[in-house]
Short mmCIF file of C-alpha atoms and ligand atoms in Angstrom, two decimals:
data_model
loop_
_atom_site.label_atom_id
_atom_site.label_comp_id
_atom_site.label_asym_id
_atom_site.label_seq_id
_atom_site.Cartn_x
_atom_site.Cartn_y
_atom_site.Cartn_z
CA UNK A 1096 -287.06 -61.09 12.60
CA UNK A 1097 -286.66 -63.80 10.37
CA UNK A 1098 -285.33 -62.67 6.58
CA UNK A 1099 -287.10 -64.76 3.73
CA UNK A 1100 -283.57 -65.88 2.48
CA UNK A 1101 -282.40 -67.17 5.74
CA UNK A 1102 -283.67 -70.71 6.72
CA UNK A 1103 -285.64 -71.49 10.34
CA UNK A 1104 -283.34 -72.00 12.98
CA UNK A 1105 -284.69 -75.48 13.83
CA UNK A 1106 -283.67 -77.16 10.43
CA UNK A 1107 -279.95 -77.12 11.07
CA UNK A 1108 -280.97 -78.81 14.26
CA UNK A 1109 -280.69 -82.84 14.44
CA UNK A 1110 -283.26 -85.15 15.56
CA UNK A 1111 -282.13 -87.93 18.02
CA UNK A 1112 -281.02 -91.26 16.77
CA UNK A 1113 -283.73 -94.00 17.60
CA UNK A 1114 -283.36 -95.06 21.24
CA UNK A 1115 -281.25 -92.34 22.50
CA UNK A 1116 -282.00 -90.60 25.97
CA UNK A 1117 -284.13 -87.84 25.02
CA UNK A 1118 -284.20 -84.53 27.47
CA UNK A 1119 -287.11 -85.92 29.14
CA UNK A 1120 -285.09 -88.38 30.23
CA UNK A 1121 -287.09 -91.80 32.12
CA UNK A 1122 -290.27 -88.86 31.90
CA UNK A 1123 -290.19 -88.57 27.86
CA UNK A 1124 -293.12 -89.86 26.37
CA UNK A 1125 -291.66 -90.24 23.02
CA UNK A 1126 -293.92 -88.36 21.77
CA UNK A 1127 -291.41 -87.56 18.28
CA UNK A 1128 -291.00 -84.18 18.59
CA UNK A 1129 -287.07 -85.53 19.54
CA UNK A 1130 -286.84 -87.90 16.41
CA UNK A 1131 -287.14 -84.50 14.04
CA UNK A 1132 -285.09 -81.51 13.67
CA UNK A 1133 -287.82 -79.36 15.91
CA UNK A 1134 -286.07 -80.77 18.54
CA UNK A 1135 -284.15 -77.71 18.60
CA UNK A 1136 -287.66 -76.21 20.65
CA UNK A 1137 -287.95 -78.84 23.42
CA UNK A 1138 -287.05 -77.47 26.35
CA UNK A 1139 -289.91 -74.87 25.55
CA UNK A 1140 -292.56 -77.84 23.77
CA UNK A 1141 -291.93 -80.84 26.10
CA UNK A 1142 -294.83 -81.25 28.33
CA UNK A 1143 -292.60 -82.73 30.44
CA UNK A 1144 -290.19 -80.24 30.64
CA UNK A 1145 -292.28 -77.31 30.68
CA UNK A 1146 -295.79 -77.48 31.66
CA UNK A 1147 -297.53 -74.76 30.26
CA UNK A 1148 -300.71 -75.30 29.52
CA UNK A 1149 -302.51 -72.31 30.74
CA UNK A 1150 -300.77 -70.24 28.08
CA UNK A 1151 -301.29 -72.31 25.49
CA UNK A 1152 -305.15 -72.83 26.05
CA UNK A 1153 -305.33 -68.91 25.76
CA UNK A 1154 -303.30 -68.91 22.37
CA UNK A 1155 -305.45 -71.96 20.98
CA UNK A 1156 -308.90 -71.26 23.18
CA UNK A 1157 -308.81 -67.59 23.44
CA UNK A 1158 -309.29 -67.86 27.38
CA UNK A 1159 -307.46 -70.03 30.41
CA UNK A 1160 -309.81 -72.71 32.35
CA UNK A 1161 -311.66 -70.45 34.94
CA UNK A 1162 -310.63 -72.26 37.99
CA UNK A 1163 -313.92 -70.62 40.12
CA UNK A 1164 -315.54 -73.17 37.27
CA UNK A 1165 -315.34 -76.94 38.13
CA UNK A 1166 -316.75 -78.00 35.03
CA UNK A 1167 -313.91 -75.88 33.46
CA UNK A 1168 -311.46 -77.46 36.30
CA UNK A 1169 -311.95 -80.72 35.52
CA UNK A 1170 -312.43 -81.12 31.73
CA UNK A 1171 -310.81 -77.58 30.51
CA UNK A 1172 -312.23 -75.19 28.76
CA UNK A 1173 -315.07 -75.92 26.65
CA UNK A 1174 -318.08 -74.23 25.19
CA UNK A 1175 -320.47 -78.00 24.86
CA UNK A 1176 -320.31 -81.43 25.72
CA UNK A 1177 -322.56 -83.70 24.87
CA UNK A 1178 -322.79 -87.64 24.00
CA UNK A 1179 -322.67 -89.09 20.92
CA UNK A 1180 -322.34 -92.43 18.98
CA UNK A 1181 -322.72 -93.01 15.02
CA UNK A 1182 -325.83 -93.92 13.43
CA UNK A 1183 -323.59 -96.89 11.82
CA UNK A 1184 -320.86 -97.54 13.50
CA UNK A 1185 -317.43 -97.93 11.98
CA UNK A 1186 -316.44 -102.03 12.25
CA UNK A 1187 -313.23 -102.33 13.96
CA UNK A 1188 -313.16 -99.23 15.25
CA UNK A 1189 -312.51 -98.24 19.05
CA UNK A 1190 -315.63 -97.29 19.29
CA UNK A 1191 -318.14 -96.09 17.22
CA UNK A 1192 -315.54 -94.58 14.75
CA UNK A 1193 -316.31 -90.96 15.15
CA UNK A 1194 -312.66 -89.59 15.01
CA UNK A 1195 -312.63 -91.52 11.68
CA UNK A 1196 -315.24 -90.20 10.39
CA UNK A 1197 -314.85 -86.71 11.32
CA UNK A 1198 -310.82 -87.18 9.79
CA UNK A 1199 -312.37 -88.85 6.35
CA UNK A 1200 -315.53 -86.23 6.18
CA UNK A 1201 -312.35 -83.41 6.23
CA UNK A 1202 -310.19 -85.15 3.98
CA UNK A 1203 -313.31 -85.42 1.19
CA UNK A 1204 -314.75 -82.04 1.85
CA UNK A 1205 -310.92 -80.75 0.89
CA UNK A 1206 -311.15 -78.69 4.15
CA UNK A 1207 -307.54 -80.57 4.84
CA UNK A 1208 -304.02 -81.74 2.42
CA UNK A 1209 -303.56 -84.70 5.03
CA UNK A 1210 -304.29 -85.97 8.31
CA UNK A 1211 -301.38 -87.25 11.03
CA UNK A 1212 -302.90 -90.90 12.47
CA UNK A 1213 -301.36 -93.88 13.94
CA UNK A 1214 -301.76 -97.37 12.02
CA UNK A 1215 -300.20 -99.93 13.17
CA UNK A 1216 -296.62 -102.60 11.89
CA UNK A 1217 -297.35 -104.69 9.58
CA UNK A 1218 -296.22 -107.67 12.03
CA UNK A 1219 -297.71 -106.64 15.02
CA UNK A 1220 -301.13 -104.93 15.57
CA UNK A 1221 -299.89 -102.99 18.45
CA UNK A 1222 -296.98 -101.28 17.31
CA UNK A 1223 -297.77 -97.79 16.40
CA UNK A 1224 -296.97 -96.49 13.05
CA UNK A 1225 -297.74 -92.64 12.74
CA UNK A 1226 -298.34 -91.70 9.18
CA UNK A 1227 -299.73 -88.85 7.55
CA UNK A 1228 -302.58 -90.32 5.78
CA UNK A 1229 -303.88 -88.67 2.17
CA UNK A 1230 -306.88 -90.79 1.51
CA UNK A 1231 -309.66 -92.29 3.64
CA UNK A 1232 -308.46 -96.01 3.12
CA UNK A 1233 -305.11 -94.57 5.20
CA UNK A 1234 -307.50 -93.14 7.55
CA UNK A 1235 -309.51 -96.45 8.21
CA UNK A 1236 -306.72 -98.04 8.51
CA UNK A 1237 -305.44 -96.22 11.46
CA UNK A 1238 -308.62 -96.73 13.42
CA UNK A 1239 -308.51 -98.21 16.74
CA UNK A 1240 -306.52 -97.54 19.52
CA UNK A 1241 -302.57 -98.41 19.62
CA UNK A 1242 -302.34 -98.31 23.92
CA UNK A 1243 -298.61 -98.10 23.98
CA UNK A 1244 -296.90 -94.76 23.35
CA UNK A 1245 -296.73 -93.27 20.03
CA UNK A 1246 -294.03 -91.05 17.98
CA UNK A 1247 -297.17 -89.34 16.28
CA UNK A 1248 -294.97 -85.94 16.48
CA UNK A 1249 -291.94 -88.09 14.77
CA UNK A 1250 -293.82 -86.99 11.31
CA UNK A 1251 -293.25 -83.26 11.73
CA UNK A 1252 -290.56 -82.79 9.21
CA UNK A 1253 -292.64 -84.49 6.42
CA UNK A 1254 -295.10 -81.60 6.87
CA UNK A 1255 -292.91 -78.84 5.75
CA UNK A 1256 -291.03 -81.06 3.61
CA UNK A 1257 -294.24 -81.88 1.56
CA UNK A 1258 -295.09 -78.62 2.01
CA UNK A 1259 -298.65 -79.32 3.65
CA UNK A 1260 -300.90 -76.57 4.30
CA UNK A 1261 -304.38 -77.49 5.81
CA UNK A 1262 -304.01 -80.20 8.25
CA UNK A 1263 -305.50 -82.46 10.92
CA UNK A 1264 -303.70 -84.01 13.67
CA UNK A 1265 -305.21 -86.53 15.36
CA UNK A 1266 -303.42 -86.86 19.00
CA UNK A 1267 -303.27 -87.95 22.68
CA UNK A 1268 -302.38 -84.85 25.45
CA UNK A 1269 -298.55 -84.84 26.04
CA UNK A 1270 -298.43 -85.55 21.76
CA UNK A 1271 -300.53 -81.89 21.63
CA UNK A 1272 -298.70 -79.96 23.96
CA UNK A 1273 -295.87 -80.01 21.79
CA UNK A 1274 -297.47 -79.37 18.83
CA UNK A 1275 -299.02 -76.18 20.13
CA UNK A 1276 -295.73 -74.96 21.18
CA UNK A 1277 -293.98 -75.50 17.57
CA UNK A 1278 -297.50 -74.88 15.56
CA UNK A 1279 -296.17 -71.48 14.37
CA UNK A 1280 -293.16 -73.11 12.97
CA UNK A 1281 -294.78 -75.33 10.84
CA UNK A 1282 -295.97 -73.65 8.08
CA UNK A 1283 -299.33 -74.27 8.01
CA UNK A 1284 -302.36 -72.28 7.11
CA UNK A 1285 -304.53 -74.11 9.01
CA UNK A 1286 -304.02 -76.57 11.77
CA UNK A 1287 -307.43 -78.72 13.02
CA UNK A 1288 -306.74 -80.48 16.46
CA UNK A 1289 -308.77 -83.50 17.37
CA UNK A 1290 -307.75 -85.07 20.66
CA UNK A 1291 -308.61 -88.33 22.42
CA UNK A 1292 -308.29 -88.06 26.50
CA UNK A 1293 -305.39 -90.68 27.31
CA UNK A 1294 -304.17 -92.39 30.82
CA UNK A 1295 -301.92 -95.22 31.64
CA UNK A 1296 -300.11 -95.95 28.66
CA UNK A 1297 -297.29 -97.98 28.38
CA UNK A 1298 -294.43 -99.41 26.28
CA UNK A 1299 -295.04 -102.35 24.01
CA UNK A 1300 -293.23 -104.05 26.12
CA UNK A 1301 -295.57 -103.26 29.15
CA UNK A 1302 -298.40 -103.84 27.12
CA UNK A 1303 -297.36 -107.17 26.68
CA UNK A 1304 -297.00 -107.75 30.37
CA UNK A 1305 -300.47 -106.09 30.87
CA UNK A 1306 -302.26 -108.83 28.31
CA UNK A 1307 -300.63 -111.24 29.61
CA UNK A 1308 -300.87 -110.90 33.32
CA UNK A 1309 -304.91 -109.84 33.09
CA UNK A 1310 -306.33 -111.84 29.65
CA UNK A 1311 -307.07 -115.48 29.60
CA UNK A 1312 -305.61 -115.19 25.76
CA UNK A 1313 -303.19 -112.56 25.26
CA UNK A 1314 -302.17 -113.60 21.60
CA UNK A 1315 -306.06 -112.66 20.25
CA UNK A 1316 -306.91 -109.40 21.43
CA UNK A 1317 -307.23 -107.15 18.99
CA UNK A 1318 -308.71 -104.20 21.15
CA UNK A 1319 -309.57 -103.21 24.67
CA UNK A 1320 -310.34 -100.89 27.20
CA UNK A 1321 -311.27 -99.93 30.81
CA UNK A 1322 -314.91 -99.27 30.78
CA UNK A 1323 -317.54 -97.37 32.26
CA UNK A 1324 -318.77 -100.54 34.25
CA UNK A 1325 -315.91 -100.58 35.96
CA UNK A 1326 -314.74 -103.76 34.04
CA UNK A 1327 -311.87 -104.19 31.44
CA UNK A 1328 -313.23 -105.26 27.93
CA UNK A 1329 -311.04 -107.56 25.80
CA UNK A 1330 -312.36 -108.38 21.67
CA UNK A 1331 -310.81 -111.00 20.66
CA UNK A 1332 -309.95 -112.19 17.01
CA UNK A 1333 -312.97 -114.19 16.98
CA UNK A 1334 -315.34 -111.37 18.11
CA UNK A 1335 -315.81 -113.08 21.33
CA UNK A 1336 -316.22 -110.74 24.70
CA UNK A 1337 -313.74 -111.09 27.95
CA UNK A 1338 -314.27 -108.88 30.94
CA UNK A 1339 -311.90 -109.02 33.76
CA UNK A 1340 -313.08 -106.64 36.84
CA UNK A 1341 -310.74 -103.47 37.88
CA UNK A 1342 -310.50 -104.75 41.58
CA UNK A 1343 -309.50 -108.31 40.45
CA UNK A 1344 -306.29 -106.26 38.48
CA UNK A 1345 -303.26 -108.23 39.62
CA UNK A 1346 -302.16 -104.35 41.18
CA UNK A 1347 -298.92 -105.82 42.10
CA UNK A 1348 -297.40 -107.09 38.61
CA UNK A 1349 -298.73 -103.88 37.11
CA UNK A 1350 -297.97 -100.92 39.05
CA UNK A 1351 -294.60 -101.26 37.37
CA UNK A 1352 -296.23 -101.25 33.70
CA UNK A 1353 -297.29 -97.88 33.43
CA UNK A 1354 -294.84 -95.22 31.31
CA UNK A 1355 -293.20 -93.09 34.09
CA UNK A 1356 -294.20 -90.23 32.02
CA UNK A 1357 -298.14 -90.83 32.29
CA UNK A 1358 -297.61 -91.58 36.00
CA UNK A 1359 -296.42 -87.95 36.26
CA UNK A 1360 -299.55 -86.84 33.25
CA UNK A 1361 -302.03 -84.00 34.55
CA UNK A 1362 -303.28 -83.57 30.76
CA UNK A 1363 -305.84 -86.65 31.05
CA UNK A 1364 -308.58 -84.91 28.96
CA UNK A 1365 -306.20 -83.12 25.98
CA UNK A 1366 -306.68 -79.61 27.12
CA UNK A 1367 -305.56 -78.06 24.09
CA UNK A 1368 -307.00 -80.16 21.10
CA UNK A 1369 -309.81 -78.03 19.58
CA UNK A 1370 -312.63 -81.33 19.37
CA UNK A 1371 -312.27 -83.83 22.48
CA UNK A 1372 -313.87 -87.59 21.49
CA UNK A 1373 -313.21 -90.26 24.47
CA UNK A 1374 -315.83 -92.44 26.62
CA UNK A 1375 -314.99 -91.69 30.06
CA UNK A 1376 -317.90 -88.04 30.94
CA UNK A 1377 -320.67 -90.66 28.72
CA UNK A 1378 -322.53 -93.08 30.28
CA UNK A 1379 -321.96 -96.83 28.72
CA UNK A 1380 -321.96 -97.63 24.92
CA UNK A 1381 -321.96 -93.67 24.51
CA UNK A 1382 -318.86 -91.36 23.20
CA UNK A 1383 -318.22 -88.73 25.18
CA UNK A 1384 -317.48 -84.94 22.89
CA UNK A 1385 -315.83 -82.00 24.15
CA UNK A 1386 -316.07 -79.11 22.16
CA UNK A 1387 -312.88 -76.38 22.67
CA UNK A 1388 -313.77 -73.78 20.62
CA UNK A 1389 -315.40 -72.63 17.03
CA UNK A 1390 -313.19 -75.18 15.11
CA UNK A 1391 -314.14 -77.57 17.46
CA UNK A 1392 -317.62 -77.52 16.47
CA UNK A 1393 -316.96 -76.70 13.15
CA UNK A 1394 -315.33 -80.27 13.02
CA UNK A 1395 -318.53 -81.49 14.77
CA UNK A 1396 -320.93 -80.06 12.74
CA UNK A 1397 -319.45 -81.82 9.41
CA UNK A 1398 -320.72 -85.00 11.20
CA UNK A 1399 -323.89 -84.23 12.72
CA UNK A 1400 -326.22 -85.87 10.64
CA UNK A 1401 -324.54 -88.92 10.97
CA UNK A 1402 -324.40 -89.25 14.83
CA UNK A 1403 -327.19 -89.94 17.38
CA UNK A 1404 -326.60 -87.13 20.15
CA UNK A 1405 -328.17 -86.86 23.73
CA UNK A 1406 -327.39 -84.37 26.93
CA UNK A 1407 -324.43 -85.42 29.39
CA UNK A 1408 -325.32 -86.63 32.81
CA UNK A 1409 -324.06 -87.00 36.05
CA UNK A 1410 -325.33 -89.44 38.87
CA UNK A 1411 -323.56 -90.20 41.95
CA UNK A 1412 -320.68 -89.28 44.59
CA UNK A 1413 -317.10 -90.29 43.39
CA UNK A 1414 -315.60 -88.95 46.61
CA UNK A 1415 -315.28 -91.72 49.27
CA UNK A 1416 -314.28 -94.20 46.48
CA UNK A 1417 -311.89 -92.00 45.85
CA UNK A 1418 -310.50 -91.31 48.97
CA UNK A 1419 -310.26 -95.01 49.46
CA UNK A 1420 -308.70 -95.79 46.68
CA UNK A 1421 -305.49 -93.76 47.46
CA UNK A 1422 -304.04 -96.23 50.15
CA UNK A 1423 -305.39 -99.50 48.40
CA UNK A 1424 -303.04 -98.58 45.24
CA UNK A 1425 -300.04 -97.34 47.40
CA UNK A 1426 -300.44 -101.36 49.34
CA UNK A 1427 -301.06 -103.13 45.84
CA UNK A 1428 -304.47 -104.61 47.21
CA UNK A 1429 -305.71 -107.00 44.87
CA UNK A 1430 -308.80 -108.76 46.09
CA UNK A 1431 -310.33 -112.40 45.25
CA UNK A 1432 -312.28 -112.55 41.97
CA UNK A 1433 -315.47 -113.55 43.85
CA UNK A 1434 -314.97 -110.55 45.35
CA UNK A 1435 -313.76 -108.37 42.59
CA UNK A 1436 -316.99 -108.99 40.54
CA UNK A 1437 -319.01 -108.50 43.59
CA UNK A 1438 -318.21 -105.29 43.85
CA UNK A 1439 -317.88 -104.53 40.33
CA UNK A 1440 -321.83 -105.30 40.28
CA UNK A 1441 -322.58 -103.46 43.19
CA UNK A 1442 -320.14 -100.45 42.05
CA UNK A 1443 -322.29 -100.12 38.79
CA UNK A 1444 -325.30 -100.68 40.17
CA UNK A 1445 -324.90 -97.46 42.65
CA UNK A 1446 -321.63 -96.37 41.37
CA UNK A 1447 -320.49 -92.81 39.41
CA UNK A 1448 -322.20 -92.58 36.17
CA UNK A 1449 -321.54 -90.12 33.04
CA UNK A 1450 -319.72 -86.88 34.28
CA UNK A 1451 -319.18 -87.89 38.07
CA UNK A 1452 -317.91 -91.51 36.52
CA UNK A 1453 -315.22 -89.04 34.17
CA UNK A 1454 -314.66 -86.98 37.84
CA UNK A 1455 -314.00 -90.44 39.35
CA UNK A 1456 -311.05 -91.34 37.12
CA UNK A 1457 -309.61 -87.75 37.11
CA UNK A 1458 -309.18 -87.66 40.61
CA UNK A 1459 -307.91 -91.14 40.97
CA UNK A 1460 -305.06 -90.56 38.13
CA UNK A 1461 -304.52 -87.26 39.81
CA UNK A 1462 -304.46 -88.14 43.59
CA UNK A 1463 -301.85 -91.29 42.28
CA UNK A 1464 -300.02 -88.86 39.70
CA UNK A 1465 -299.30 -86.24 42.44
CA UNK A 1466 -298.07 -88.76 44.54
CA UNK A 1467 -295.20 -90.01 42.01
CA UNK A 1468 -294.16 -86.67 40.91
CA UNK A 1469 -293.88 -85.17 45.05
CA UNK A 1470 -291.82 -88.92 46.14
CA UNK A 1471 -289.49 -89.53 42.60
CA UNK A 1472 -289.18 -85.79 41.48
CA UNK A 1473 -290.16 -83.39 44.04
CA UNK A 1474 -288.35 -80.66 42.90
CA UNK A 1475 -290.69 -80.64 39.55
CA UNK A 1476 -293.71 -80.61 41.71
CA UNK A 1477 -294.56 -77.10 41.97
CA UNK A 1478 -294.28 -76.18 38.63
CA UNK A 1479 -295.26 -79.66 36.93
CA UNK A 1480 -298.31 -79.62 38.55
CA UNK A 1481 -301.10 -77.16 36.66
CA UNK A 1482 -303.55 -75.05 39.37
CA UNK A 1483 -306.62 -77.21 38.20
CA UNK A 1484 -305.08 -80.35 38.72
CA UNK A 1485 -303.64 -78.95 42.14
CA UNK A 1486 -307.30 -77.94 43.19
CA UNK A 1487 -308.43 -81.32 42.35
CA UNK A 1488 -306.03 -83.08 44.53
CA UNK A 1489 -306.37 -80.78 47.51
CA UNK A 1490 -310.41 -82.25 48.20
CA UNK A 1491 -308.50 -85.62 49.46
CA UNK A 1492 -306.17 -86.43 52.17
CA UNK A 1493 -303.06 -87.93 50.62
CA UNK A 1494 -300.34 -90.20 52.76
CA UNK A 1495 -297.46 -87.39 54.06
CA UNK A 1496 -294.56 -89.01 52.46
P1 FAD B 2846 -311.38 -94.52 16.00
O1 FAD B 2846 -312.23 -94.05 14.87
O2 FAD B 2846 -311.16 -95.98 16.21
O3 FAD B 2846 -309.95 -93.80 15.86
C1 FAD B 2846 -308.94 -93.93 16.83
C2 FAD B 2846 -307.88 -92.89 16.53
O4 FAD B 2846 -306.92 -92.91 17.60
C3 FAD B 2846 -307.12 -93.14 15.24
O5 FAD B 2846 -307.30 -92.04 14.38
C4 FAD B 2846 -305.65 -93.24 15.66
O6 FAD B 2846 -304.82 -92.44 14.82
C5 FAD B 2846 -305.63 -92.68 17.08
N1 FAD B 2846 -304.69 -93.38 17.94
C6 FAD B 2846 -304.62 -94.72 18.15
N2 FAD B 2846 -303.66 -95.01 19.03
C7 FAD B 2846 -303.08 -93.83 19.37
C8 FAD B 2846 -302.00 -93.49 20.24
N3 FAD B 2846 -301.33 -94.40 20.95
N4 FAD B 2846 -301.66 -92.17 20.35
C9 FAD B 2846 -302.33 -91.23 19.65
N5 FAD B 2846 -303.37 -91.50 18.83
C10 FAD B 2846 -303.73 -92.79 18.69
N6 FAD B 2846 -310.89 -92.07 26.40
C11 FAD B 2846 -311.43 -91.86 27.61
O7 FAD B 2846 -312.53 -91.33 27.73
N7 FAD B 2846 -310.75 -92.24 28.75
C12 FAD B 2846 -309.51 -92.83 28.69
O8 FAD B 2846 -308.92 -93.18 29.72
C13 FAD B 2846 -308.91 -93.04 27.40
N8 FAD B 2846 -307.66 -93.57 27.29
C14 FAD B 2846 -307.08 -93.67 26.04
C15 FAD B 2846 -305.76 -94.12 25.92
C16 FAD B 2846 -305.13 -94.16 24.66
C17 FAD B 2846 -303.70 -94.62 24.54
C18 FAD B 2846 -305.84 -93.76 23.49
C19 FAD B 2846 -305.18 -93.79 22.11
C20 FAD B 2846 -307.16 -93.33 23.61
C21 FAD B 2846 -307.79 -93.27 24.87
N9 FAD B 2846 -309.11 -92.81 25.01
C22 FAD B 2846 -309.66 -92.63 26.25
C23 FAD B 2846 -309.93 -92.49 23.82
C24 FAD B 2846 -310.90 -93.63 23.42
O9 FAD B 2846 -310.36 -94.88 23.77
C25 FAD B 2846 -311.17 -93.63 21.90
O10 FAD B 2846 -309.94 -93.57 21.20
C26 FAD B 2846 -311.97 -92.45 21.47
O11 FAD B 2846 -313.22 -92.46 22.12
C27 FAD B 2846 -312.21 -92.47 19.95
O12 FAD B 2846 -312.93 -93.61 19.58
P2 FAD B 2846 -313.36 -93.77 18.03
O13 FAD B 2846 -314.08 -95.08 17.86
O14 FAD B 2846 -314.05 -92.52 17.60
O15 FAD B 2846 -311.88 -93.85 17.36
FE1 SF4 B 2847 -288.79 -85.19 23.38
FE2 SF4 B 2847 -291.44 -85.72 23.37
FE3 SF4 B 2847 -289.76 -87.17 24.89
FE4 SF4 B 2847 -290.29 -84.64 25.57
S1 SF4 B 2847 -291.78 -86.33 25.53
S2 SF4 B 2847 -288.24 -85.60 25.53
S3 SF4 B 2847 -290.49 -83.69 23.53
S4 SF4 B 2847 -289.78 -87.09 22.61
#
């Protein structure tokens, strides 16, 4: 056991100069555990070293995902879902701004000393900048997504340092996987989790590519993202609307962009975060909310009253798409617009909606995922791989090699 006198082992540890190889190696997510001194935990923490998130959804859920479950298979153990958007939305923000507003609501209410978020450089609106934010102008001002990987983790020393003890972290899955694993290390009284589900992210560098291979004006986006009518939404800086269709993607030119370490991901919904906000299980113009556990929907119930709520749905049968979807990625198909938007009409027309629209992306990431781990690192496979994320991938026939 630890004496009071003698300090934690991790801070005579030393975090990793800036663009050193980190343990992950072409896998690491930089995440930012690595850039701080609790890099002296990451063979245990990495998520990409050690995949362990069974255990640690019993230490922060109380119980594993019930695999006899498929609810609990696909979106990890939970005790409601529901949809939900805010009575007045936040401007600028991804969506409706509930992650915002849940962070601010905390930070007033005193239930929390400071809240880990991402703003962005001051030069460019996509670089991500994690801070720990003390008041809700910090907290507005990290609204919005950043889709390019982000050091939020790179902040962890500045929590013990300022000696923080109530705290929110605001995170995507690979970024909370560590932190579960070094949570008892951080001093904290109280740690508050509230997760976004995250897929396909990239460098800033890949981002770049992305905009510019798929917008007609990559310089003026200020937000976007792959919606639920099967169409990618750009804003632009004059508030103006683009949508490009997924099966017009120029597949080709960006099968390259994605981070290797998201192509190898099986933690698409943040398994471990106590609140879940994303899109994907609502149907359109809806949030989608996960709730973990009792903390979870303690953080829920501080917004209630300002959120319009309904039941979650599900319509539809993901499965063929699915299945059919698994060669056209491995040959880069790319069809004609004409026919991109076609069947982007005819998809959403008759297409998966709400929950079996979330079950549609899983398994596509998943299917895709599996393949990249068992061809570039097969010997990580077995244990890489969690058992839900194995039983999802065994309802489709996948190419032998
Ligand atoms: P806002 O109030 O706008 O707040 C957004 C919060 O996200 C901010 O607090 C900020 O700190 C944090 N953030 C921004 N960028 C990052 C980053 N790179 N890493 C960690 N935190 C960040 N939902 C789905 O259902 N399906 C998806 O496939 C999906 N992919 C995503 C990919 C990324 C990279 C991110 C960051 C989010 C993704 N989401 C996805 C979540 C979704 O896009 C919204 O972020 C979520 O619904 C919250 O919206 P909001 O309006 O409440 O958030
Ligand atoms: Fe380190 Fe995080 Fe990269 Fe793993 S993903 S090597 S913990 S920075």
């Amino acid at each position: 056991m630890t004496s009071l006198q003698e300090p934690a082992k991790h801070l005579k540890a030393k975090a990793m100069k800036p663009g050193g190889r980190r343990p992950a190696k072409e896998l690491c997510s930089e995440c930012g555990l690595c850039d701080t001194y609790y890099i002296h935990y990451v063979k245990e923490a990495c998520a990409f070293l050690n995949q362990q998130i069974a255990e640690l959804e019993a230490e922060a859920h109380g119980r594993r995902r019930n695999l006899d479950n498929w609810d609990d298979v696909y979106f990890g153990v939970h005790q409601d879902m529901m949809q939900a958007k805010k009575k007045q939305p936040i401007e600028g923000a991804q969506w409706t701004g509930i992650v915002s507003t849940i962070a601010i609501e905390m930070l007033n209410r005193g239930l929390v000393e400071g809240v880990v978020c991402v703003q962005n450089s001051k030069e460019d609106r996509f670089q991500p900048q994690p801070v720990i934010a003390r008041t809700p102008e910090e907290i507005l001002a990290a609204r919005v997504n950043k889709p390019t990987l982000s050091p939020n983790l790179s902040i962890l020393e500045q929590i013990e340092q300022s000696n923080l003890k109530k705290l929110l972290v605001i995170g995507v899955g690979c970024q909370i996987q560590a932190l579960r694993s070094v949570e008892k290390e951080l001093g904290l009284e109280k740690l508050y989790v509230l997760g976004t589900p995250c897929v396909d992210n990239v460098t800033r560098a890949g981002l770049q590519k992305f905009l510019e291979t798929t917008s007609k004006s990559p310089d003026t986006v200020v937000y976007y993202e792959f919606m639920q009518d099967f169409r990618v939404h750009f804003k632009h800086e004059d508030g103006s609307l683009e949508t490009v269709p997924f099966f017009g993607l120029n597949t080709k030119e960006l099968k390259n962009i994605f981070a290797p370490s998201c192509l190898s991901c099986f933690d698409y919904v943040n398994s471990l975060a106590d609140l879940v906000v994303g899109y994907m299980g609502a149907t359109f113009g809806w949030q989608w909310i996960v709730v973990r556990n009792e903390t979870g929907q303690f953080m829920l119930d501080l917004v209630r009253d300002q959120l319009d709520t309904q039941p979650v749905i599900a319509q539809g049968n993901r499965k063929q798409a699915v299945q059919q979807s698994i060669p056209a990625y491995d040959k880069a198909v790319t069809l004609p617009m004409w026919a991109a938007k076609l069947m982007g009409v005819v998809i959403d027309k008759i297409g998966p909606r709400g929950l079996e629209y979330a079950r549609f992306s899983i398994d596509s990431h998943f299917t895709r995922n599996y393949l990249y781990v068992k061809r570039n690192h097969p010997e990580k496979l077995d244990a890489h791989v969690p058992d839900f994320a194995k039983k999802i991938v065994e309802q489709y026939h996948l190419p032998n090699s």
